[in-house]
CSV table of C-alpha atoms in Angstrom, one decimal:
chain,number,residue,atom,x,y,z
A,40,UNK,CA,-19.5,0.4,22.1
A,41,UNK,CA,-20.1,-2.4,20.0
A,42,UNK,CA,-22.3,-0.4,18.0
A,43,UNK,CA,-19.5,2.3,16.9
A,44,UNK,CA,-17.1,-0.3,16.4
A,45,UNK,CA,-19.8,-1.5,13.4
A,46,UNK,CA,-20.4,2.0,12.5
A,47,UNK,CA,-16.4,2.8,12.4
A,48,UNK,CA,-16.0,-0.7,10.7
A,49,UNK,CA,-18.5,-0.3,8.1
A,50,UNK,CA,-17.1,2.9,7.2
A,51,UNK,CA,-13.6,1.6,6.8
A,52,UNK,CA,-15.3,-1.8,4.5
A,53,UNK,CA,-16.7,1.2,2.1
A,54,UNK,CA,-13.9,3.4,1.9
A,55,UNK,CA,-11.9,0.1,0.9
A,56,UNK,CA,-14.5,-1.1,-1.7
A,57,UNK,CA,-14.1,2.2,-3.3
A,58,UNK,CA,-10.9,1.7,-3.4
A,59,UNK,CA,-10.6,-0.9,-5.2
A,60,UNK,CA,-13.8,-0.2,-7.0
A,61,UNK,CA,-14.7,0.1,-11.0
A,62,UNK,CA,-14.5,-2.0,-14.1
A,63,UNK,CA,-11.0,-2.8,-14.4
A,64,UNK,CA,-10.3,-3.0,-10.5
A,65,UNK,CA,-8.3,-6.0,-10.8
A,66,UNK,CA,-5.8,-5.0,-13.3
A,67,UNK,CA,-2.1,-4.7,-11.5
A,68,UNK,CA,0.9,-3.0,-13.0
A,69,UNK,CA,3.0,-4.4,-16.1
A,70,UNK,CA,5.1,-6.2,-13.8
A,71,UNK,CA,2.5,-7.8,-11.8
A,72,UNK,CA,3.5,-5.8,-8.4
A,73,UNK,CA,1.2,-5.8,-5.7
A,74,UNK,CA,2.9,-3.7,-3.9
A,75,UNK,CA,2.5,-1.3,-7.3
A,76,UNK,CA,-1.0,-1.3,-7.1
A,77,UNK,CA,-1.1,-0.1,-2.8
A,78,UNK,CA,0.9,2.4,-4.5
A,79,UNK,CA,-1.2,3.5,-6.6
A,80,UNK,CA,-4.6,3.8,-4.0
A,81,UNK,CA,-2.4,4.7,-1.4
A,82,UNK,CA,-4.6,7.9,-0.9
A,83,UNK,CA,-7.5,6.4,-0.7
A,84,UNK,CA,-6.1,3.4,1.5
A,85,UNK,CA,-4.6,6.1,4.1
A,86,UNK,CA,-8.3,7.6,4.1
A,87,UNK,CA,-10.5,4.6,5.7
A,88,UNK,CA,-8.4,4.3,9.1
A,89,UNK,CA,-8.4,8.5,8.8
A,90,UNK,CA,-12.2,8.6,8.5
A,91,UNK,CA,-13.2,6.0,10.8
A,92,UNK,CA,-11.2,6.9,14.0
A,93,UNK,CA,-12.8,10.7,13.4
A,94,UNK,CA,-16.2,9.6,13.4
A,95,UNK,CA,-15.9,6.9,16.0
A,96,UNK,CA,-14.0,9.5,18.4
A,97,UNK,CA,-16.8,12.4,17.8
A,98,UNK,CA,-19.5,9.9,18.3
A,99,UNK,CA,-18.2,8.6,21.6
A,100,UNK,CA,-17.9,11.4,23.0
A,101,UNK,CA,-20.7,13.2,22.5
A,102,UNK,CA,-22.6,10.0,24.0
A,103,UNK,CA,-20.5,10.4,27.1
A,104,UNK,CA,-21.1,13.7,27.5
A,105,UNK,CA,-24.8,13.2,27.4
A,106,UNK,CA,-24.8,9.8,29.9
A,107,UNK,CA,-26.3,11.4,32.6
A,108,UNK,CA,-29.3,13.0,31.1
A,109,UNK,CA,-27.9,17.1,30.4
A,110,UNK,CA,-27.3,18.5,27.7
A,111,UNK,CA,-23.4,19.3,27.0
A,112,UNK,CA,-21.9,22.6,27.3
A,113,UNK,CA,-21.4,24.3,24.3
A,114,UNK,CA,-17.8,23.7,24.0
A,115,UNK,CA,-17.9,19.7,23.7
A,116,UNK,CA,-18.7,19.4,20.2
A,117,UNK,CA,-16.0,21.2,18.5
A,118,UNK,CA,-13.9,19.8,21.4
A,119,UNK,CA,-14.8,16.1,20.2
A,120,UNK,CA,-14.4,17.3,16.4
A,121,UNK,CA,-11.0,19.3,17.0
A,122,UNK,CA,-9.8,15.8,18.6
A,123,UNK,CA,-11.3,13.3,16.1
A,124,UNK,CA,-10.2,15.6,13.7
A,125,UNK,CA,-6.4,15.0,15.1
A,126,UNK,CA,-6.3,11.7,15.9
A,127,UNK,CA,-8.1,10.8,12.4
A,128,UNK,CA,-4.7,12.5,11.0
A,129,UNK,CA,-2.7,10.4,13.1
A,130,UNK,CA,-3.8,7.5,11.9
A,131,UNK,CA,-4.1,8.5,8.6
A,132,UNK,CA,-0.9,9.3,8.4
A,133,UNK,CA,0.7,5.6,10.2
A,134,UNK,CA,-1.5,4.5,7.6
A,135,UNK,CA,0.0,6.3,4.5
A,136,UNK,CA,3.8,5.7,6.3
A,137,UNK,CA,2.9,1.6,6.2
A,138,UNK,CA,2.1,1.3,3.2
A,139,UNK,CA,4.3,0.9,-0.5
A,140,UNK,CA,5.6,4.4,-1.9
A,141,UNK,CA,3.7,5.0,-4.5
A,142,UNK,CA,5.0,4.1,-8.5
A,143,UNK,CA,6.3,7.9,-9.7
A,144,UNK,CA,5.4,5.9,-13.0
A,145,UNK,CA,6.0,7.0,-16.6
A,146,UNK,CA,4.1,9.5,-19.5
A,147,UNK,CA,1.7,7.2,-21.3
A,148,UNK,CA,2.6,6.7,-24.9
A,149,UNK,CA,0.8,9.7,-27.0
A,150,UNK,CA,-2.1,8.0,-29.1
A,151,UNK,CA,-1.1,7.7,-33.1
A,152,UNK,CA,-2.9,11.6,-34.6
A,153,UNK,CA,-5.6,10.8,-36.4
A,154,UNK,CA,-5.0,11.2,-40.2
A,155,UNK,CA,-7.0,15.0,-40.9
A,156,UNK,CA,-7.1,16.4,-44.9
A,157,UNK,CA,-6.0,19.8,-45.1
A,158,UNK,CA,-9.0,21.8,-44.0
A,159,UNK,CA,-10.5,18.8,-42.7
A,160,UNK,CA,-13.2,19.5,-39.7
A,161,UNK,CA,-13.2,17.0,-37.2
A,162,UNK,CA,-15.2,16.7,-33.8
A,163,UNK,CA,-15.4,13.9,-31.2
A,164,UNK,CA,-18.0,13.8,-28.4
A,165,UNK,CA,-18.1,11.2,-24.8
A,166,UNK,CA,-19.9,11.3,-22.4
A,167,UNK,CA,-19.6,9.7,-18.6
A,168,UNK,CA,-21.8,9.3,-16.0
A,169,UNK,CA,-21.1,8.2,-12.0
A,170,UNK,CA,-21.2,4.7,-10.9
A,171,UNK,CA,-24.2,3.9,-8.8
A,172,UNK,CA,-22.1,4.3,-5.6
A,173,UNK,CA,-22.2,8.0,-6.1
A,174,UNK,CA,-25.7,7.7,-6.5
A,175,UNK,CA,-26.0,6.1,-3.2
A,176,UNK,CA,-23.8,8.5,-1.4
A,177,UNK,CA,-26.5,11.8,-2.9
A,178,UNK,CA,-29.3,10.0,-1.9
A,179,UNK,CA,-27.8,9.4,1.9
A,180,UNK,CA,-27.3,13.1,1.7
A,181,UNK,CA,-30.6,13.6,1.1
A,182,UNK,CA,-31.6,11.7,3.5
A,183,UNK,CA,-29.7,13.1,5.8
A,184,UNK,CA,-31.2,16.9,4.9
A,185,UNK,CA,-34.6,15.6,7.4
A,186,UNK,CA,-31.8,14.9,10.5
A,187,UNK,CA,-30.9,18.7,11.2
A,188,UNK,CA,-33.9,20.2,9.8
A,189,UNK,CA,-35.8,17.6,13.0
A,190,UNK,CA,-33.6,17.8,15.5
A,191,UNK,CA,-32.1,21.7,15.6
A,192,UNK,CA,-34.6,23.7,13.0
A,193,UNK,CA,-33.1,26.6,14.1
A,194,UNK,CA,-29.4,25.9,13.1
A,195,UNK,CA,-30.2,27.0,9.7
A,196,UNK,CA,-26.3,26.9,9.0
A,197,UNK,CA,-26.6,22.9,9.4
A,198,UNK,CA,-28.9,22.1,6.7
A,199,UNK,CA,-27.9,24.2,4.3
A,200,UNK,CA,-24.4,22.9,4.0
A,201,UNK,CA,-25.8,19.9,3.6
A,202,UNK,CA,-28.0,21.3,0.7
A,203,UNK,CA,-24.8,22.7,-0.6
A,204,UNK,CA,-23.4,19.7,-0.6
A,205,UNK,CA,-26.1,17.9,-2.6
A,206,UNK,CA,-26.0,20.8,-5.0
A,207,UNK,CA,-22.1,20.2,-6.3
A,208,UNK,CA,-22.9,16.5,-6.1
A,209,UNK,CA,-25.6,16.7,-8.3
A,210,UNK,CA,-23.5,19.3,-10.2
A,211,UNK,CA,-21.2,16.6,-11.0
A,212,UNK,CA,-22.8,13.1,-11.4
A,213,UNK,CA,-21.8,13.2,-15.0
A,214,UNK,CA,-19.5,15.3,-17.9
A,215,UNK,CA,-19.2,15.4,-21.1
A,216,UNK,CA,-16.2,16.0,-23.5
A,217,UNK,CA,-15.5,17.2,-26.5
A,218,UNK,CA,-12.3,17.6,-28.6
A,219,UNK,CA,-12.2,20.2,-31.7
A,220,UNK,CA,-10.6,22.9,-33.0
A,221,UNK,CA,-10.5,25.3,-30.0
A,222,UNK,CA,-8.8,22.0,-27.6
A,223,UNK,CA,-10.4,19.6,-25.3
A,224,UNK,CA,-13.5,21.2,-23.2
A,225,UNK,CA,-15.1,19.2,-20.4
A,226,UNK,CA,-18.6,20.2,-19.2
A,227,UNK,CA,-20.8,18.9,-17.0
A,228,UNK,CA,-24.1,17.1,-18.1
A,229,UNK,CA,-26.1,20.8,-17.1
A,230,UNK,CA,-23.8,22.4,-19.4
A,231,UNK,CA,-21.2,23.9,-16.8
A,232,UNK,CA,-17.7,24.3,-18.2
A,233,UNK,CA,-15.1,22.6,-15.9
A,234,UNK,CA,-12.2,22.9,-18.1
A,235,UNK,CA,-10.3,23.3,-21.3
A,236,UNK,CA,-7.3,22.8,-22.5
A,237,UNK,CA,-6.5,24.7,-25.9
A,238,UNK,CA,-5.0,23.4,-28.9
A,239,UNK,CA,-1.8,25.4,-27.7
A,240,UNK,CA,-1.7,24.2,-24.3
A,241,UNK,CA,-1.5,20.2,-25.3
A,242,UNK,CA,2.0,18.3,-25.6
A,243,UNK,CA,0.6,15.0,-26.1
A,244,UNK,CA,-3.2,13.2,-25.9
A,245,UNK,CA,-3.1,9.3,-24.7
A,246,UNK,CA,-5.5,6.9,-23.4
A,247,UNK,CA,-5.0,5.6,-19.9
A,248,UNK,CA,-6.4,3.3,-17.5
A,249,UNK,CA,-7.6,4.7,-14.4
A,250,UNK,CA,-8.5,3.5,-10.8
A,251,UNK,CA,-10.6,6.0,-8.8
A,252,UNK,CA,-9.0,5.0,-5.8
A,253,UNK,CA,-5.2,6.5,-6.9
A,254,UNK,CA,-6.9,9.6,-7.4
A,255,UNK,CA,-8.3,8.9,-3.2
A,256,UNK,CA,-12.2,8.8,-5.2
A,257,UNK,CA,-14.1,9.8,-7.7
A,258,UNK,CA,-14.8,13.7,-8.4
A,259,UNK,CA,-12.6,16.6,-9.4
A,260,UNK,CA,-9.1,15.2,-7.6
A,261,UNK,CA,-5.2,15.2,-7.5
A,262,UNK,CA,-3.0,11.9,-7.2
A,263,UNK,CA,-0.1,11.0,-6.0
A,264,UNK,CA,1.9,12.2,-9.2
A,265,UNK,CA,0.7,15.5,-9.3
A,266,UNK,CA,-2.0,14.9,-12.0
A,267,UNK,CA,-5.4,16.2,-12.3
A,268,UNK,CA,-8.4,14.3,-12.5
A,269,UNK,CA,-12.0,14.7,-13.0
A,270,UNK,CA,-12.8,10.7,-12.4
A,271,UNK,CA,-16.2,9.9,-13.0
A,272,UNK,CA,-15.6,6.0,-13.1
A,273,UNK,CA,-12.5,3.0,-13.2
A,274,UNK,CA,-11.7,1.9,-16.8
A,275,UNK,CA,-10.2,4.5,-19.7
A,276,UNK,CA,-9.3,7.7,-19.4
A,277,UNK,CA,-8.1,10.4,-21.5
A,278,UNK,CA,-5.1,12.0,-20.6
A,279,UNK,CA,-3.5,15.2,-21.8
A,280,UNK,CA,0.4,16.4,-20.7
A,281,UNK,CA,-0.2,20.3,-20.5
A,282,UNK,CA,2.6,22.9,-21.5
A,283,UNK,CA,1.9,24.6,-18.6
A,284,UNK,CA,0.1,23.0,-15.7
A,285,UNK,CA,0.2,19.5,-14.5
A,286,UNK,CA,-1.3,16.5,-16.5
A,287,UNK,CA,-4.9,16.3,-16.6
A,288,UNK,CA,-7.1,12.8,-16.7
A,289,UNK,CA,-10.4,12.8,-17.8
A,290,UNK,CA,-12.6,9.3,-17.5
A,291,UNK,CA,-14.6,8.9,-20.6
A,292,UNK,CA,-15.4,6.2,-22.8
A,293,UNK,CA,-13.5,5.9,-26.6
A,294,UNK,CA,-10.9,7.8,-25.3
A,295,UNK,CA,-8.5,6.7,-27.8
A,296,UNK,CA,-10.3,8.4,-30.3
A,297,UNK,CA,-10.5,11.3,-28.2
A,298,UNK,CA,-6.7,11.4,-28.0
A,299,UNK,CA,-6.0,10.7,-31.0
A,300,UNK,CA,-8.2,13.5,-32.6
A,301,UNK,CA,-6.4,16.1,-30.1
A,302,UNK,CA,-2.9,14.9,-31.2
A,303,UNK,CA,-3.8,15.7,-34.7
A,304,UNK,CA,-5.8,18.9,-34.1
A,305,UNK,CA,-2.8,19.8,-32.2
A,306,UNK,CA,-0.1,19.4,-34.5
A,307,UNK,CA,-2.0,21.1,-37.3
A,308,UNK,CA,-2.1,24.2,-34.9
A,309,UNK,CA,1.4,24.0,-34.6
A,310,UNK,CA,2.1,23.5,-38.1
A,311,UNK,CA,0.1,27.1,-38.2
C-alpha cells in the first residue's frame, strides 16, 4: 500500500513540477494575482489528482486479483482501467471545480511591422527544441518498450503502441519557424510541416509569454481560451490572431522579430 501511495504521489509531485515548469515559471499576472496564475495552469493542475487516482486504482487492483497466486480472468483488467479511468475523471474534475476560473484574458498588443522597402525581401528563421524533461519522459518510454516485449511477447499490439508512441515523441522534440512571403510555417526539426498560416490568414503577430502548464504540457495543445499551441518550452512565444480559426502560439526564441516581420509582410499583402 505504501508503495502505490509513493508511486501515486510521485506522479502527482511531476505533473505539478511541470506545471509550473520553464524559464519564466515564476512570473504572475500584471496585477500580481495568484489566484490568476491557478487560472492559468488550471488544466494541468486538474491533471495530477486525475492521473494519479487512475494509476493507483488499476495498480491495486490488479495486485488483488493476483493475491492468491492465479492468474485473473480476462475481464479484470479493462474492469480496473474502465474504473480508474472513472474515478480519475471524478477527481479531476473536484479538482478543476476547486480551483480559480481561469483569466478569459485579453489580445496581446500586435508587435510594431517591421519597416520593409518596396520590394524588399525579408526572412526570419527560430528554432526550439524540448526541455530536458521531455527527454526524460522518451527515454522512460523506451525503457519501457523491454516491459511488454518480456513479460507478454505475444501481445504484439502492446509494444507497438508504445513504439508509436516514441515515434510522435521523437517526431516532435523540436520545430522550427519561419516567417516569409507565403505566412508563418512551422516544421518539425525532420522537416515535417505542422502548420501555416498564410499571409491572408493573419490579423495581427505579437510576442507572448507562455507557461506550458496553461496549455495542460508541452506538445501540440489547446488552453483554456481556445488557443492553439505547439509549446515546446516556458518563456516567449509567438502568437498569431487567425481570420479564420482560433489563435495560434508558437514557442520560439526572438519572437518579436518573428511578429514583427509577419505584421509587415502582412500588411503589404493587404496593401496588394
Amino acid at each position: 500500500m505504501l508503495a502505490y501511495l509513493a508511486i501515486s504521489l510521485a506522479v502527482a509531485a511531476s505533473l505539478a513540477i511541470a506545471t509550473f515548469a520553464g524559464r519564466r515559471a515564476a512570473v504572475r499576472p500584471a496585477d500580481g494575482s495568484r489566484s490568476r496564475l491557478l487560472g492559468r495552469v488550471r488544466p494541468t493542475a486538474a491533471a495530477a489528482p486525475a492521473t494519479s487516482v487512475l494509476i493507483a486504482v488499476v495498480v491495486l487492483v490488479l495486485t488483488g486479483a493476483q493475491l492468491d497466486g492465479a492468474v485473473p480472468a480476462s475481464w479484470v483488467a479493462p474492469v480496473a482501467i474502465g474504473v480508474g479511468l472513472a474515478l480519475g475523471l471524478v477527481a479531476g474534475w473536484i479538482t478543476w471545480r476547486a480551483l480559480p476560473e481561469p483569466d478569459a484574458g485579453e489580445a496581446a498588443d500586435a508587435a510594431p511591422a517591421l519597416p520593409l522597402a518596396p520590394g524588399e525581401r525579408a526572412v526570419w528563421t527560430a528554432s526550439s527544441t524540448a526541455p530536458w524533461v521531455v527527454w526524460v519522459v522518451i527515454a522512460l518510454v523506451a525503457g519501457c518498450l523491454i516491459v511488454p516485449i518480456v513479460v507478454a511477447p505475444t501481445a504484439w499490439w502492446l509494444w507497438g503502441v508504445v513504439v508509436l508512441v516514441l515515434v510522435v515523441l521523437l517526431a516532435t522534440i523540436g520545430i522550427r519557424a519561419t516567417v516569409d512571403a507565403r505566412g508563418l510555417t512551422v516544421r518539425t526539426l525532420f522537416g515535417v510541416r505542422l502548420v501555416r498560416v498564410r499571409l491572408a490568414q493573419v490579423v495581427s503577430a505579437a510576442e507572448v509569454e507562455v507557461l506550458p502548464g496553461e496549455f495542460g504540457g508541452w506538445g501540440f495543445r489547446i488552453d483554456v481560451r481556445g488557443r492553439r499551441g505547439i509549446i515546446m518550452r516556458g518563456g516567449p512565444g509567438l502568437e498569431v490572431r487567425r481570420t479564420d480559426r482560433a489563435p495560434l502560439v508558437v514557442t520560439v526564441p526572438d519572437a518579436r522579430t518573428g511578429a514583427a516581420l509577419l505584421n509587415a509582410l502582412a500588411a503589404r499583402a493587404r496593401r496588394g
